[in-house]
CSV table of C-alpha atoms in Angstrom, one decimal:
chain,number,residue,atom,x,y,z
A,1,MET,CA,112.6,114.2,111.4
A,2,LEU,CA,115.0,112.1,113.6
A,3,THR,CA,113.7,108.6,114.7
A,4,LEU,CA,114.8,105.6,117.3
A,5,THR,CA,114.6,102.2,116.5
A,6,GLU,CA,115.7,99.5,118.8
A,7,SER,CA,118.5,99.4,115.8
A,8,GLY,CA,119.7,103.4,116.4
A,9,TYR,CA,118.3,105.9,115.0
A,10,LEU,CA,116.9,106.5,111.2
A,11,LEU,CA,116.8,109.0,109.1
A,12,SER,CA,114.5,110.1,106.8
A,13,HIS,CA,113.4,113.5,104.9
A,14,PRO,CA,111.6,116.1,106.8
A,15,SER,CA,108.0,116.6,105.3
A,16,ASN,CA,106.7,120.0,107.0
A,17,HIS,CA,109.9,122.4,106.1
A,18,GLY,CA,111.5,123.0,102.1
A,19,PRO,CA,114.3,123.6,100.9
A,20,GLY,CA,117.9,125.4,101.8
A,21,SER,CA,119.5,127.8,100.3
A,22,ASP,CA,121.0,125.1,98.7
A,23,GLY,CA,118.1,123.8,97.4
A,24,SER,CA,119.2,120.3,99.7
A,25,GLU,CA,117.1,119.3,102.5
A,26,ILE,CA,117.1,121.3,105.9
A,27,LEU,CA,117.2,119.8,109.1
A,28,VAL,CA,115.4,121.8,112.0
A,29,GLY,CA,114.8,121.6,115.3
A,30,GLY,CA,112.0,119.7,115.7
A,31,ASP,CA,113.8,116.9,113.6
A,32,LEU,CA,116.2,116.5,115.9
A,33,GLN,CA,113.2,116.0,119.4
A,34,PRO,CA,113.8,111.7,119.6
A,35,LEU,CA,117.5,113.1,121.0
A,36,MET,CA,115.4,115.0,124.9
A,37,ALA,CA,115.1,110.9,126.1
A,38,LEU,CA,119.0,110.8,126.5
A,39,LYS,CA,119.0,111.6,129.4
A,40,ASN,CA,122.9,111.2,130.1
A,41,LEU,CA,124.5,112.4,126.1
A,42,ARG,CA,127.8,114.0,126.3
A,43,HIS,CA,128.5,113.7,122.7
A,44,LEU,CA,126.5,114.8,120.0
A,45,ASP,CA,128.7,114.6,117.3
A,46,PHE,CA,127.1,113.9,113.6
A,47,ASN,CA,127.4,115.2,109.7
A,48,LEU,CA,124.5,114.8,106.4
A,49,LYS,CA,124.0,116.9,103.7
A,50,TRP,CA,121.5,118.6,104.6
A,51,SER,CA,121.6,122.9,105.7
A,52,ILE,CA,120.7,123.3,109.0
A,53,GLY,CA,117.5,125.9,110.2
A,54,LEU,CA,118.4,125.7,113.8
A,55,THR,CA,118.0,128.8,116.0
A,56,ASP,CA,119.1,130.1,119.1
A,57,ASP,CA,115.2,128.7,120.7
A,58,ASP,CA,116.3,125.1,118.8
A,59,LEU,CA,119.6,124.7,120.7
A,60,VAL,CA,118.3,126.2,123.9
A,61,LYS,CA,115.3,123.3,123.7
A,62,LEU,CA,117.5,120.1,122.8
A,63,VAL,CA,120.6,120.9,124.9
A,64,SER,CA,118.4,121.6,128.8
A,65,ALA,CA,118.3,117.7,127.7
A,66,TRP,CA,121.2,117.1,127.9
A,67,PRO,CA,122.6,118.9,130.8
A,68,HIS,CA,126.0,116.9,130.9
A,69,LEU,CA,126.5,117.3,126.7
A,70,GLU,CA,130.8,117.7,126.4
A,71,HIS,CA,130.9,118.3,122.4
A,72,LEU,CA,127.9,119.6,120.6
A,73,LEU,CA,129.2,119.5,116.4
A,74,ILE,CA,127.0,120.2,114.2
A,75,ASN,CA,127.6,119.0,110.6
A,76,GLN,CA,131.2,120.2,110.8
A,77,LEU,CA,131.9,118.6,108.0
A,78,TRP,CA,129.0,120.1,105.3
A,79,GLY,CA,128.4,122.3,107.4
A,80,TRP,CA,124.9,124.8,107.3
A,81,ARG,CA,125.0,126.2,104.6
A,82,GLN,CA,122.6,128.9,105.5
A,83,THR,CA,122.8,132.6,104.2
A,84,SER,CA,121.8,133.8,107.0
A,85,GLY,CA,121.1,132.7,110.5
A,86,GLY,CA,122.7,130.9,112.9
A,87,ILE,CA,123.0,131.2,116.7
A,88,THR,CA,123.4,134.4,118.4
A,89,ALA,CA,126.3,135.5,120.7
A,90,ASP,CA,123.2,135.0,122.9
A,91,GLY,CA,122.3,131.4,122.7
A,92,ILE,CA,126.3,130.4,122.4
A,93,THR,CA,126.5,131.9,125.1
A,94,ARG,CA,122.9,130.4,127.3
A,95,LEU,CA,123.9,127.4,125.3
A,96,LEU,CA,127.7,127.6,128.2
A,97,HIS,CA,125.6,128.3,131.1
A,98,MET,CA,122.9,126.0,130.6
A,99,CYS,CA,125.6,123.0,129.7
A,100,ARG,CA,128.2,123.0,132.2
A,101,SER,CA,130.8,120.8,131.2
A,102,LEU,CA,131.2,122.0,127.6
A,103,ASN,CA,134.1,122.0,126.2
A,104,GLN,CA,133.9,121.6,122.1
A,105,LEU,CA,131.7,122.9,119.7
A,106,ALA,CA,131.2,123.1,116.1
A,107,LEU,CA,128.3,125.6,114.8
A,108,VAL,CA,126.9,128.0,112.5
A,109,ILE,CA,127.3,132.3,114.7
A,110,ASP,CA,124.7,135.2,113.2
A,111,SER,CA,127.5,138.2,113.0
A,112,ARG,CA,124.8,140.2,113.1
A,113,SER,CA,123.7,139.8,116.7
A,114,SER,CA,124.4,141.7,119.2
A,115,PHE,CA,125.1,139.7,122.9
A,116,ASN,CA,122.9,141.3,125.7
A,117,THR,CA,123.0,138.3,127.4
A,118,GLN,CA,126.1,138.7,130.9
A,119,ILE,CA,128.5,136.7,130.5
A,120,ARG,CA,129.1,134.4,134.1
A,121,PRO,CA,132.6,133.2,134.4
A,122,VAL,CA,133.1,129.6,133.8
A,123,SER,CA,135.4,127.3,134.0
A,124,ARG,CA,136.2,125.5,131.4
A,125,SER,CA,138.8,125.0,127.9
A,126,LEU,CA,136.3,125.9,124.8
A,127,SER,CA,137.6,125.1,121.4
A,128,ILE,CA,134.9,126.8,119.5
A,129,ASP,CA,134.9,126.4,114.8
A,130,VAL,CA,132.9,129.1,113.6
A,131,LEU,CA,131.9,126.5,110.6
A,132,ASP,CA,130.8,128.6,107.3
A,133,SER,CA,129.7,131.3,109.2
A,134,THR,CA,129.4,134.3,107.0
A,135,ILE,CA,130.3,138.1,108.4
A,136,GLU,CA,129.6,141.2,107.4
A,137,ALA,CA,132.1,144.2,108.0
A,138,ALA,CA,129.2,145.4,110.4
A,139,SER,CA,130.2,142.7,112.2
A,140,LEU,CA,133.6,143.1,113.1
A,141,VAL,CA,134.0,145.2,116.2
A,142,THR,CA,131.2,142.9,118.0
A,143,MET,CA,132.3,139.3,117.7
A,144,SER,CA,135.6,140.3,118.2
A,145,VAL,CA,134.3,141.8,121.6
A,146,PHE,CA,132.7,138.6,122.7
A,147,PHE,CA,135.1,136.1,122.1
A,148,ALA,CA,137.6,138.6,123.3
A,149,ALA,CA,135.0,138.5,126.2
A,150,LEU,CA,134.2,134.8,126.0
A,151,ALA,CA,137.7,134.7,126.8
A,152,VAL,CA,138.4,136.4,129.7
A,153,LEU,CA,135.6,134.7,131.8
A,154,MET,CA,137.0,131.7,131.0
A,155,SER,CA,139.8,129.8,133.9
A,156,GLY,CA,140.4,127.7,131.2
A,157,THR,CA,141.6,129.0,127.5
A,158,LEU,CA,139.1,129.6,123.8
A,159,GLU,CA,140.9,127.7,120.4
A,160,LEU,CA,138.8,129.0,118.0
A,161,GLU,CA,138.9,127.2,114.5
A,162,SER,CA,139.4,129.7,111.9
A,163,TRP,CA,136.4,130.4,108.6
A,164,ASN,CA,138.7,127.1,106.4
A,165,PRO,CA,138.3,128.7,102.6
A,166,SER,CA,140.3,125.1,101.1
A,167,LYS,CA,137.3,123.5,103.3
A,168,TRP,CA,134.3,125.7,102.6
A,169,ARG,CA,135.9,125.3,98.5
A,170,ASP,CA,131.8,124.0,97.2
A,171,ASN,CA,129.9,126.2,99.5
A,172,SER,CA,128.6,128.6,97.1
A,173,MET,CA,126.9,130.2,100.3
A,174,VAL,CA,130.7,132.0,101.8
A,175,THR,CA,133.6,134.0,99.9
A,176,VAL,CA,137.0,134.5,100.5
A,177,ASP,CA,135.7,138.2,102.0
A,178,ASP,CA,134.1,135.8,104.8
A,179,PHE,CA,137.4,133.5,105.5
A,180,GLU,CA,139.3,138.0,105.3
A,181,ARG,CA,136.4,139.0,107.3
A,182,TRP,CA,137.2,135.9,109.7
A,183,GLU,CA,140.8,135.9,110.2
A,184,VAL,CA,140.7,139.9,111.2
A,185,VAL,CA,138.4,139.0,114.8
A,186,PHE,CA,139.9,136.6,115.3
A,187,ALA,CA,143.0,138.8,115.4
A,188,GLN,CA,141.0,141.7,117.3
A,189,ARG,CA,140.0,139.5,119.4
A,190,TRP,CA,143.7,139.6,120.8
A,191,LYS,CA,143.9,143.2,120.5
A,192,VAL,CA,140.7,144.1,122.6
A,193,LEU,CA,142.3,141.5,125.4
A,194,SER,CA,145.6,143.2,124.9
A,195,ILE,CA,143.6,146.8,126.3
A,196,ILE,CA,141.7,145.0,129.0
A,197,ALA,CA,144.5,143.6,131.1
A,198,SER,CA,146.2,146.9,129.9
A,199,THR,CA,144.0,149.1,131.4
A,200,GLY,CA,142.3,146.0,134.4
A,201,LEU,CA,138.6,146.2,133.5
């Protein structure tokens, strides 16, 4: 649990939930709720040697208190270390709609999810780091179309940080197959954009 103190923040081991997939402590949305008191928060960047168990609803609840948020970097150095789960495409879309100034994002994507939320045009540049997100072959097309749709509806630029096998070499949750599949997603995104541009969709 994160506790606000006079000298800063105290993060203690969570007590109401078990360990993550790799045996580490797991951080959930309730652990971060004290930060909702910081209504003018613009940058949230933390790295813990814990697994991350945030859901769409957790993230939406948290950012509802931070309308001016610009950077949301969740365990960018350590990763989330989960074999499944993460934030869905719909969750990312909701996040972007709520935080109009958000331009840098690092989180794990639940690549198994489809996206149903309408993506409204936004005027910004955005960088997304998918961290140690796992991805199945069946999700390649959906993820490619999702990121292409984001790029089309942004008047700025959309940068995707490629999944880095050397960075996550000590992470047993992910494999080289995940790296290769994310590379396919990033390449196919450009093909989808080309089709959109040529057809005028």
